[in-house]
């Protein structure tokens, strides 16, 4: 059996969770991780195909692996993630150095590459193989796949249809994680409020949050990514009522024009989206809300883009993740729509959204000045601890603190992207 593995990951939090799960499986089998690819006996590349830049990075890494395999033919190579579809013929021709291509959550072929055929992986091995993150936070997938089929998105074709994990299985995993130092979990789904729709008992995200809140060692629960039509009032009431659930929402809108939203097949109108934000804020007035926007979508006019800008001004998001449209092979837009917005126009529109975001984020963050915000210290970078508020704001702490500790921070500085302050008890003592 090979002794060392090198695992490289690009893409979303779901990809990171998949890699942590696979790494836990490798560890359970006795393999050791290495951060030097040339020392590995097996290399796994976990890919993303949502953005071209992510694919380009994967191609570059595979080029490096090709050179390594020439000098070490015994090297095992696996590619997993969203670049791998139902058909892998083109990938196999382009990358003959790869031994196994595995779709997201399809761990068995990679394990079998090492150990040979194993019959019980799906029934016993993976449900009870839990990753132990290095810090006090962890990502926990609760529903895989997506049923929405937005015209620009490749995810349903790569990750399949929505499939929820049993609630008791998730609770056991989170209990295990908290027993090993995790204090905050982020529940993951491509559309996280779709959780439970396909289960016989039909629990919803609120039911799961209630069960998780009963775990004594768990201090915080986050969740992403949300979809307006799946976000029911019942779920919102649970979020508002449960102290351990953070009032922090990632709710992509993608465009402010009904014409573009219809072309994207987003399944809601601008007016319906605005109503959903109003519902969130009626229950949680100080909730942090971030969104995603695509500019330069096929057929997007100047007037369409102006509607997106007006929506951003109206709703005043805490953060806007913006990307210029690029066609993804295999999607509806790639098959049926002309990428007709010039690159320079896309760049100008992207820059305009970034300007709006930075101004509004600065204005919102300035309202935190002088307040005291509890944070869970997640990391220390350049000797400075950091963590996030309940609403998702990044806070840098100007004092020593232990990773995993809860600190009440008096906010003294506010920028568009983060906050900074001192422990509130230190100010009292002074």
CSV table of C-alpha atoms in Angstrom, one decimal:
chain,number,residue,atom,x,y,z
A,1,UNK,CA,0.0,0.0,0.0
A,2,UNK,CA,1.3,3.5,-0.8
A,3,UNK,CA,2.6,5.4,2.3
A,4,UNK,CA,2.0,9.1,1.5
A,5,UNK,CA,-0.8,11.0,-0.2
A,6,UNK,CA,-0.9,14.5,-1.6
A,7,UNK,CA,-4.4,16.1,-1.8
A,8,UNK,CA,-4.9,19.3,-3.7
A,9,UNK,CA,-8.3,21.1,-3.7
A,10,UNK,CA,-9.8,24.1,-5.5
A,11,UNK,CA,-13.3,25.4,-5.5
A,12,UNK,CA,-16.1,25.8,-3.0
A,13,UNK,CA,-16.6,24.8,0.6
A,14,UNK,CA,-18.3,21.5,-0.5
A,15,UNK,CA,-15.1,20.6,-2.3
A,16,UNK,CA,-13.1,21.3,0.8
A,17,UNK,CA,-15.4,19.1,2.8
A,18,UNK,CA,-15.1,16.3,0.3
A,19,UNK,CA,-11.3,16.5,0.5
A,20,UNK,CA,-11.4,16.4,4.3
A,21,UNK,CA,-13.6,13.4,4.1
A,22,UNK,CA,-11.2,11.6,1.7
A,23,UNK,CA,-8.2,12.6,3.8
A,24,UNK,CA,-9.9,11.1,6.8
A,25,UNK,CA,-10.4,7.9,4.9
A,26,UNK,CA,-6.7,7.8,3.9
A,27,UNK,CA,-5.7,8.5,7.5
A,28,UNK,CA,-7.9,5.6,8.6
A,29,UNK,CA,-6.1,3.3,6.1
A,30,UNK,CA,-2.7,4.3,7.5
A,31,UNK,CA,-1.6,6.7,4.8
A,32,UNK,CA,0.3,9.8,5.8
A,33,UNK,CA,-0.3,13.3,4.2
A,34,UNK,CA,2.5,15.2,2.6
A,35,UNK,CA,2.6,18.8,1.4
A,36,UNK,CA,5.3,17.9,-1.2
A,37,UNK,CA,3.8,16.5,-4.3
A,38,UNK,CA,7.1,14.9,-5.4
A,39,UNK,CA,7.1,12.7,-2.3
A,40,UNK,CA,3.6,11.3,-2.7
A,41,UNK,CA,2.7,7.8,-3.6
A,42,UNK,CA,-0.8,8.9,-4.6
A,43,UNK,CA,-1.9,12.3,-5.8
A,44,UNK,CA,-5.5,13.4,-5.8
A,45,UNK,CA,-6.6,16.5,-7.6
A,46,UNK,CA,-10.1,17.8,-6.4
A,47,UNK,CA,-11.4,20.0,-9.2
A,48,UNK,CA,-13.9,22.8,-9.8
A,49,UNK,CA,-15.5,23.7,-13.1
A,50,UNK,CA,-17.7,26.7,-12.0
A,51,UNK,CA,-15.1,29.2,-13.1
A,52,UNK,CA,-12.5,29.0,-15.9
A,53,UNK,CA,-9.8,30.1,-13.5
A,54,UNK,CA,-10.4,27.1,-11.3
A,55,UNK,CA,-10.2,24.7,-14.3
A,56,UNK,CA,-7.0,26.4,-15.5
A,57,UNK,CA,-5.4,25.9,-12.1
A,58,UNK,CA,-6.4,22.2,-12.2
A,59,UNK,CA,-4.9,21.8,-15.7
A,60,UNK,CA,-1.7,23.4,-14.5
A,61,UNK,CA,-1.5,21.0,-11.5
A,62,UNK,CA,-2.2,18.0,-13.8
A,63,UNK,CA,0.7,19.1,-16.1
A,64,UNK,CA,3.0,18.9,-13.0
A,65,UNK,CA,1.6,15.4,-12.2
A,66,UNK,CA,2.3,14.3,-15.8
A,67,UNK,CA,5.9,15.2,-15.5
A,68,UNK,CA,6.2,13.4,-12.1
A,69,UNK,CA,4.6,10.2,-13.5
A,70,UNK,CA,7.1,10.1,-16.3
A,71,UNK,CA,9.9,9.8,-13.7
A,72,UNK,CA,7.8,7.6,-11.3
A,73,UNK,CA,5.5,5.3,-13.3
A,74,UNK,CA,4.3,3.7,-10.0
A,75,UNK,CA,2.7,7.0,-8.9
A,76,UNK,CA,-1.1,6.7,-8.5
A,77,UNK,CA,-3.1,9.7,-9.8
A,78,UNK,CA,-6.8,10.4,-9.2
A,79,UNK,CA,-9.0,13.3,-10.3
A,80,UNK,CA,-12.2,14.0,-8.6
A,81,UNK,CA,-14.7,16.9,-8.3
A,82,UNK,CA,-16.8,18.9,-10.7
A,83,UNK,CA,-14.6,18.6,-13.8
A,84,UNK,CA,-15.5,14.9,-13.8
A,85,UNK,CA,-18.9,14.2,-15.5
A,86,UNK,CA,-20.7,11.0,-16.4
A,87,UNK,CA,-18.5,10.7,-19.5
A,88,UNK,CA,-14.7,11.0,-19.0
A,89,UNK,CA,-13.5,10.1,-22.5
A,90,UNK,CA,-12.2,13.6,-23.3
A,91,UNK,CA,-10.4,13.9,-20.0
A,92,UNK,CA,-8.9,10.4,-20.4
A,93,UNK,CA,-7.5,11.3,-23.8
A,94,UNK,CA,-6.1,14.7,-22.5
A,95,UNK,CA,-4.7,13.3,-19.3
A,96,UNK,CA,-3.6,9.7,-19.8
A,97,UNK,CA,-1.4,9.9,-16.7
A,98,UNK,CA,-4.6,9.8,-14.5
A,99,UNK,CA,-5.5,6.4,-13.2
A,100,UNK,CA,-9.0,7.2,-11.9
A,101,UNK,CA,-11.6,9.9,-12.5
A,102,UNK,CA,-14.2,10.1,-9.7
A,103,UNK,CA,-17.3,12.3,-9.6
A,104,UNK,CA,-18.0,14.4,-6.4
A,105,UNK,CA,-18.6,12.2,-3.3
A,106,UNK,CA,-17.5,9.2,-5.3
A,107,UNK,CA,-14.7,8.1,-3.0
A,108,UNK,CA,-14.8,4.4,-3.7
A,109,UNK,CA,-12.8,4.3,-7.0
A,110,UNK,CA,-10.0,6.3,-5.3
A,111,UNK,CA,-9.8,3.9,-2.3
A,112,UNK,CA,-10.0,0.9,-4.6
A,113,UNK,CA,-7.0,2.4,-6.6
A,114,UNK,CA,-5.0,1.7,-3.5
A,115,UNK,CA,-6.5,-1.4,-1.9
A,116,UNK,CA,-8.4,-3.1,-4.8
A,117,UNK,CA,-12.2,-3.9,-4.8
A,118,UNK,CA,-13.9,-3.1,-1.4
A,119,UNK,CA,-17.5,-4.0,-1.0
A,120,UNK,CA,-18.7,-2.2,2.1
A,121,UNK,CA,-17.4,1.4,1.5
A,122,UNK,CA,-20.9,2.8,0.9
A,123,UNK,CA,-22.5,1.1,3.8
A,124,UNK,CA,-20.0,1.3,6.7
A,125,UNK,CA,-16.8,3.2,5.8
A,126,UNK,CA,-17.9,6.7,4.7
A,127,UNK,CA,-20.8,7.4,7.0
A,128,UNK,CA,-18.6,6.8,10.0
A,129,UNK,CA,-15.4,8.4,8.6
A,130,UNK,CA,-15.2,11.9,9.9
A,131,UNK,CA,-12.6,14.5,9.2
A,132,UNK,CA,-10.9,16.4,12.1
A,133,UNK,CA,-10.3,19.9,11.0
A,134,UNK,CA,-7.2,21.8,12.2
A,135,UNK,CA,-9.2,24.6,13.8
A,136,UNK,CA,-12.5,25.1,15.8
A,137,UNK,CA,-14.7,25.3,12.7
A,138,UNK,CA,-15.8,22.7,10.2
A,139,UNK,CA,-17.9,22.3,7.1
A,140,UNK,CA,-20.6,19.6,7.2
A,141,UNK,CA,-22.4,18.8,3.9
A,142,UNK,CA,-26.1,18.0,4.6
A,143,UNK,CA,-27.6,17.9,1.1
A,144,UNK,CA,-25.7,17.1,-2.1
A,145,UNK,CA,-26.5,18.1,-5.7
A,146,UNK,CA,-29.0,20.6,-7.1
A,147,UNK,CA,-32.4,20.4,-8.9
A,148,UNK,CA,-32.5,24.0,-10.1
A,149,UNK,CA,-30.7,23.8,-13.4
A,150,UNK,CA,-30.0,27.5,-13.8
A,151,UNK,CA,-28.9,28.1,-17.4
A,152,UNK,CA,-25.3,29.2,-16.5
A,153,UNK,CA,-24.5,26.5,-13.9
A,154,UNK,CA,-22.8,23.2,-14.3
A,155,UNK,CA,-23.3,21.9,-10.7
A,156,UNK,CA,-26.5,19.8,-11.4
A,157,UNK,CA,-24.7,18.0,-14.2
A,158,UNK,CA,-21.6,17.3,-12.0
A,159,UNK,CA,-23.0,16.8,-8.5
A,160,UNK,CA,-26.4,15.3,-9.5
A,161,UNK,CA,-29.8,15.8,-8.1
A,162,UNK,CA,-30.5,16.9,-4.5
A,163,UNK,CA,-29.9,14.1,-2.0
A,164,UNK,CA,-30.2,14.8,1.7
A,165,UNK,CA,-28.2,12.9,4.4
A,166,UNK,CA,-30.2,11.3,7.2
A,167,UNK,CA,-30.6,13.7,10.1
A,168,UNK,CA,-29.3,11.3,12.7
A,169,UNK,CA,-26.2,10.7,10.6
A,170,UNK,CA,-25.5,14.5,10.5
A,171,UNK,CA,-26.0,14.8,14.2
A,172,UNK,CA,-23.6,12.0,14.9
A,173,UNK,CA,-21.0,13.6,12.7
A,174,UNK,CA,-21.3,17.0,14.4
A,175,UNK,CA,-21.2,15.4,17.9
A,176,UNK,CA,-18.0,13.6,16.8
A,177,UNK,CA,-16.5,16.9,15.6
A,178,UNK,CA,-17.4,18.8,18.8
A,179,UNK,CA,-15.8,16.0,20.8
A,180,UNK,CA,-12.6,16.8,18.9
A,181,UNK,CA,-12.5,20.5,19.5
A,182,UNK,CA,-14.9,21.9,16.8
A,183,UNK,CA,-17.1,24.7,18.2
A,184,UNK,CA,-18.7,26.0,15.0
A,185,UNK,CA,-20.1,24.1,12.0
A,186,UNK,CA,-21.3,25.4,8.7
A,187,UNK,CA,-24.0,23.3,7.1
A,188,UNK,CA,-23.5,23.0,3.4
A,189,UNK,CA,-25.7,22.5,0.4
A,190,UNK,CA,-25.8,23.9,-3.1
A,191,UNK,CA,-29.3,25.0,-2.0
A,192,UNK,CA,-29.1,24.4,1.8
A,193,UNK,CA,-32.8,25.0,2.5
A,194,UNK,CA,-33.6,22.1,0.2
A,195,UNK,CA,-32.5,19.8,3.0
A,196,UNK,CA,-35.0,17.1,3.8
A,197,UNK,CA,-37.3,17.4,0.8
A,198,UNK,CA,-36.3,13.9,-0.4
A,199,UNK,CA,-36.3,12.2,3.0
A,200,UNK,CA,-39.3,10.1,4.1
A,201,UNK,CA,-39.9,12.1,7.3
A,202,UNK,CA,-39.4,15.3,5.3
A,203,UNK,CA,-37.6,17.3,8.1
A,204,UNK,CA,-36.4,20.7,7.1
A,205,UNK,CA,-33.3,22.8,7.9
A,206,UNK,CA,-34.9,24.2,11.0
A,207,UNK,CA,-35.6,20.7,12.4
A,208,UNK,CA,-31.9,19.8,11.8
A,209,UNK,CA,-30.8,23.1,13.5
A,210,UNK,CA,-32.9,22.3,16.5
A,211,UNK,CA,-31.4,18.9,17.0
A,212,UNK,CA,-27.9,20.3,16.5
A,213,UNK,CA,-28.5,23.1,19.0
A,214,UNK,CA,-29.0,20.4,21.7
A,215,UNK,CA,-25.3,19.4,21.4
A,216,UNK,CA,-23.7,21.0,24.5
A,217,UNK,CA,-20.2,21.5,23.0
A,218,UNK,CA,-21.5,23.1,19.8
A,219,UNK,CA,-21.5,26.9,20.1
A,220,UNK,CA,-22.3,28.2,16.7
A,221,UNK,CA,-24.2,27.0,13.6
A,222,UNK,CA,-23.9,28.6,10.1
A,223,UNK,CA,-25.3,27.6,6.8
A,224,UNK,CA,-24.9,28.2,3.1
A,225,UNK,CA,-25.8,28.6,0.3
A,226,UNK,CA,-29.5,29.7,0.3
A,227,UNK,CA,-32.1,29.8,-2.4
A,228,UNK,CA,-35.1,32.2,-2.1
A,229,UNK,CA,-37.9,29.8,-2.9
A,230,UNK,CA,-36.6,27.1,-0.6
A,231,UNK,CA,-36.2,29.5,2.4
A,232,UNK,CA,-39.6,29.1,4.1
A,233,UNK,CA,-41.0,31.2,6.9
A,234,UNK,CA,-40.7,28.1,9.2
A,235,UNK,CA,-37.0,27.8,8.6
A,236,UNK,CA,-36.5,31.6,9.1
A,237,UNK,CA,-38.4,31.4,12.4
A,238,UNK,CA,-36.1,28.6,13.6
A,239,UNK,CA,-33.0,30.6,12.7
A,240,UNK,CA,-34.3,33.6,14.5
A,241,UNK,CA,-35.3,31.6,17.6
A,242,UNK,CA,-32.2,29.4,18.1
A,243,UNK,CA,-29.4,31.3,19.8
A,244,UNK,CA,-26.7,29.0,18.4
A,245,UNK,CA,-27.7,29.7,14.8
A,246,UNK,CA,-25.9,32.8,13.4
A,247,UNK,CA,-28.1,35.4,11.7
A,248,UNK,CA,-25.9,35.3,8.6
A,249,UNK,CA,-27.3,34.6,5.1
A,250,UNK,CA,-25.6,33.9,1.7
A,251,UNK,CA,-28.5,34.5,-0.7
A,252,UNK,CA,-27.4,34.8,-4.3
A,253,UNK,CA,-29.6,37.1,-6.5
A,254,UNK,CA,-27.4,37.0,-9.7
A,255,UNK,CA,-29.2,39.8,-11.4
A,256,UNK,CA,-31.7,42.7,-10.7
A,257,UNK,CA,-33.5,42.5,-14.1
A,258,UNK,CA,-36.5,40.2,-14.4
A,259,UNK,CA,-35.7,39.6,-18.0
A,260,UNK,CA,-32.2,38.3,-17.1
A,261,UNK,CA,-33.5,36.3,-14.1
A,262,UNK,CA,-36.0,34.6,-16.4
A,263,UNK,CA,-33.2,33.9,-19.0
A,264,UNK,CA,-31.1,32.4,-16.1
A,265,UNK,CA,-34.1,30.3,-15.0
A,266,UNK,CA,-33.6,31.4,-11.5
A,267,UNK,CA,-37.2,30.7,-10.6
A,268,UNK,CA,-38.1,34.0,-8.9
A,269,UNK,CA,-38.6,37.7,-9.9
A,270,UNK,CA,-36.9,40.7,-8.5
A,271,UNK,CA,-40.0,41.6,-6.6
A,272,UNK,CA,-40.1,38.1,-5.0
A,273,UNK,CA,-36.5,38.3,-4.0
A,274,UNK,CA,-37.0,41.8,-2.4
A,275,UNK,CA,-39.9,40.4,-0.4
A,276,UNK,CA,-37.7,37.5,0.8
A,277,UNK,CA,-35.0,39.9,2.0
A,278,UNK,CA,-37.7,42.0,3.8
A,279,UNK,CA,-39.0,38.8,5.5
A,280,UNK,CA,-35.5,38.0,6.7
A,281,UNK,CA,-35.0,41.5,8.1
A,282,UNK,CA,-38.4,41.6,9.7
A,283,UNK,CA,-37.4,38.6,11.8
A,284,UNK,CA,-33.7,39.5,12.2
A,285,UNK,CA,-33.3,43.3,11.7
A,286,UNK,CA,-29.5,43.2,12.1
A,287,UNK,CA,-28.9,40.0,10.0
A,288,UNK,CA,-25.8,39.9,7.8
A,289,UNK,CA,-26.8,39.2,4.2
A,290,UNK,CA,-24.3,38.6,1.3
A,291,UNK,CA,-25.2,37.9,-2.3
A,292,UNK,CA,-23.7,36.8,-5.7
A,293,UNK,CA,-24.0,38.7,-8.9
A,294,UNK,CA,-23.2,37.8,-12.5
A,295,UNK,CA,-22.5,40.6,-14.9
A,296,UNK,CA,-22.4,40.4,-18.7
A,297,UNK,CA,-24.8,37.5,-19.0
A,298,UNK,CA,-25.9,36.7,-22.6
A,299,UNK,CA,-28.2,39.4,-23.7
A,300,UNK,CA,-27.7,41.7,-20.7
A,301,UNK,CA,-28.3,45.3,-21.8
A,302,UNK,CA,-27.2,48.5,-20.2
A,303,UNK,CA,-30.7,48.9,-18.8
A,304,UNK,CA,-30.6,45.3,-17.4
A,305,UNK,CA,-27.3,46.1,-15.6
A,306,UNK,CA,-28.7,49.4,-14.3
A,307,UNK,CA,-31.5,47.4,-12.6
A,308,UNK,CA,-28.9,45.2,-10.9
A,309,UNK,CA,-27.1,48.3,-9.6
A,310,UNK,CA,-30.4,49.8,-8.4
A,311,UNK,CA,-31.2,46.5,-6.5
A,312,UNK,CA,-27.8,46.6,-4.8
A,313,UNK,CA,-28.4,50.2,-3.7
A,314,UNK,CA,-31.9,49.3,-2.5
A,315,UNK,CA,-31.1,46.2,-0.5
A,316,UNK,CA,-27.6,47.2,0.7
A,317,UNK,CA,-25.9,43.8,1.1
A,318,UNK,CA,-23.1,43.3,3.6
A,319,UNK,CA,-21.0,41.8,0.8
A,320,UNK,CA,-21.4,41.2,-2.9
A,321,UNK,CA,-19.5,38.4,-4.7
A,322,UNK,CA,-19.4,39.5,-8.3
A,323,UNK,CA,-18.2,37.6,-11.4
A,324,UNK,CA,-18.2,38.3,-15.1
A,325,UNK,CA,-20.1,35.6,-17.0
A,326,UNK,CA,-18.1,33.0,-18.8
A,327,UNK,CA,-19.7,30.1,-20.6
A,328,UNK,CA,-19.3,26.7,-19.0
A,329,UNK,CA,-19.3,23.7,-21.4
A,330,UNK,CA,-22.4,21.5,-20.9
A,331,UNK,CA,-24.7,24.2,-19.5
A,332,UNK,CA,-27.9,25.4,-21.1
A,333,UNK,CA,-26.4,28.9,-21.7
A,334,UNK,CA,-23.3,27.3,-23.4
A,335,UNK,CA,-25.5,25.3,-25.7
A,336,UNK,CA,-28.2,27.8,-26.6
A,337,UNK,CA,-27.0,31.4,-25.9
A,338,UNK,CA,-24.4,33.6,-27.6
A,339,UNK,CA,-21.8,35.1,-25.2
A,340,UNK,CA,-22.5,38.5,-26.8
A,341,UNK,CA,-21.4,41.0,-24.1
A,342,UNK,CA,-17.9,42.3,-25.0
A,343,UNK,CA,-15.1,41.5,-22.5
A,344,UNK,CA,-14.4,45.2,-21.9
A,345,UNK,CA,-18.1,45.9,-21.1
A,346,UNK,CA,-18.1,42.9,-18.6
A,347,UNK,CA,-15.0,44.4,-17.0
A,348,UNK,CA,-16.5,47.8,-16.6
A,349,UNK,CA,-19.7,46.4,-15.1
A,350,UNK,CA,-17.8,44.2,-12.7
A,351,UNK,CA,-15.8,47.2,-11.6
A,352,UNK,CA,-19.0,49.2,-11.1
A,353,UNK,CA,-20.5,46.5,-8.9
A,354,UNK,CA,-17.2,46.4,-6.9
A,355,UNK,CA,-17.4,50.2,-6.3
A,356,UNK,CA,-21.0,49.9,-5.1
A,357,UNK,CA,-20.1,47.0,-2.8
A,358,UNK,CA,-17.1,48.7,-1.3
A,359,UNK,CA,-19.0,51.9,-0.5
A,360,UNK,CA,-22.0,50.2,1.0
A,361,UNK,CA,-19.9,47.7,2.9
A,362,UNK,CA,-17.9,50.5,4.4
A,363,UNK,CA,-21.1,52.3,5.5
A,364,UNK,CA,-22.5,49.2,7.1
A,365,UNK,CA,-19.3,48.2,8.8
A,366,UNK,CA,-19.0,51.7,10.3
A,367,UNK,CA,-22.2,51.1,12.2
A,368,UNK,CA,-20.2,48.5,14.2
A,369,UNK,CA,-17.8,51.2,15.6
A,370,UNK,CA,-18.1,51.3,19.4
A,371,UNK,CA,-20.1,48.1,19.7
A,372,UNK,CA,-19.0,44.9,21.4
A,373,UNK,CA,-19.1,41.8,19.1
A,374,UNK,CA,-18.6,38.2,20.3
A,375,UNK,CA,-16.2,36.3,18.0
A,376,UNK,CA,-14.9,32.7,17.9
A,377,UNK,CA,-11.2,32.9,17.3
A,378,UNK,CA,-10.7,30.8,14.2
A,379,UNK,CA,-7.1,31.5,13.3
A,380,UNK,CA,-4.0,33.6,14.0
A,381,UNK,CA,-2.2,35.2,11.1
A,382,UNK,CA,0.9,37.3,11.5
A,383,UNK,CA,0.5,37.1,15.3
A,384,UNK,CA,-3.0,38.6,15.0
A,385,UNK,CA,-6.1,36.5,16.0
A,386,UNK,CA,-9.2,36.7,13.9
A,387,UNK,CA,-12.8,35.5,13.9
A,388,UNK,CA,-16.2,36.4,12.8
A,389,UNK,CA,-19.2,38.2,14.3
A,390,UNK,CA,-22.6,36.5,14.4
A,391,UNK,CA,-23.4,38.3,11.2
A,392,UNK,CA,-20.3,37.1,9.4
A,393,UNK,CA,-18.0,40.1,9.7
A,394,UNK,CA,-14.3,39.3,9.8
A,395,UNK,CA,-12.7,40.8,13.0
A,396,UNK,CA,-9.0,41.2,13.7
A,397,UNK,CA,-8.1,41.2,17.4
A,398,UNK,CA,-5.3,43.6,18.6
A,399,UNK,CA,-4.5,41.3,21.5
A,400,UNK,CA,-3.3,37.7,22.1
A,401,UNK,CA,-6.1,35.1,22.1
A,402,UNK,CA,-6.3,31.3,21.9
A,403,UNK,CA,-7.7,29.6,18.8
A,404,UNK,CA,-11.1,28.3,19.7
A,405,UNK,CA,-11.8,30.8,22.4
A,406,UNK,CA,-14.8,33.2,22.5
A,407,UNK,CA,-13.8,36.8,22.9
A,408,UNK,CA,-16.0,39.9,23.2
A,409,UNK,CA,-14.4,42.5,21.0
A,410,UNK,CA,-14.8,46.3,21.3
A,411,UNK,CA,-14.8,47.4,17.6
A,412,UNK,CA,-12.4,50.4,17.2
A,413,UNK,CA,-11.7,50.4,13.4
A,414,UNK,CA,-14.0,49.5,10.5
A,415,UNK,CA,-13.0,49.0,6.8
A,416,UNK,CA,-15.1,47.8,3.9
A,417,UNK,CA,-13.8,44.2,4.3
A,418,UNK,CA,-13.1,43.7,8.0
A,419,UNK,CA,-13.3,45.1,11.5
A,420,UNK,CA,-10.7,45.5,14.2
A,421,UNK,CA,-10.7,46.0,18.0
A,422,UNK,CA,-9.6,45.1,21.5
A,423,UNK,CA,-11.0,42.6,24.0
A,424,UNK,CA,-13.8,44.4,25.8
A,425,UNK,CA,-12.7,43.1,29.2
A,426,UNK,CA,-9.2,44.6,28.6
A,427,UNK,CA,-10.8,48.0,28.2
A,428,UNK,CA,-12.7,47.6,31.4
A,429,UNK,CA,-9.6,46.7,33.3
A,430,UNK,CA,-7.8,49.7,31.9
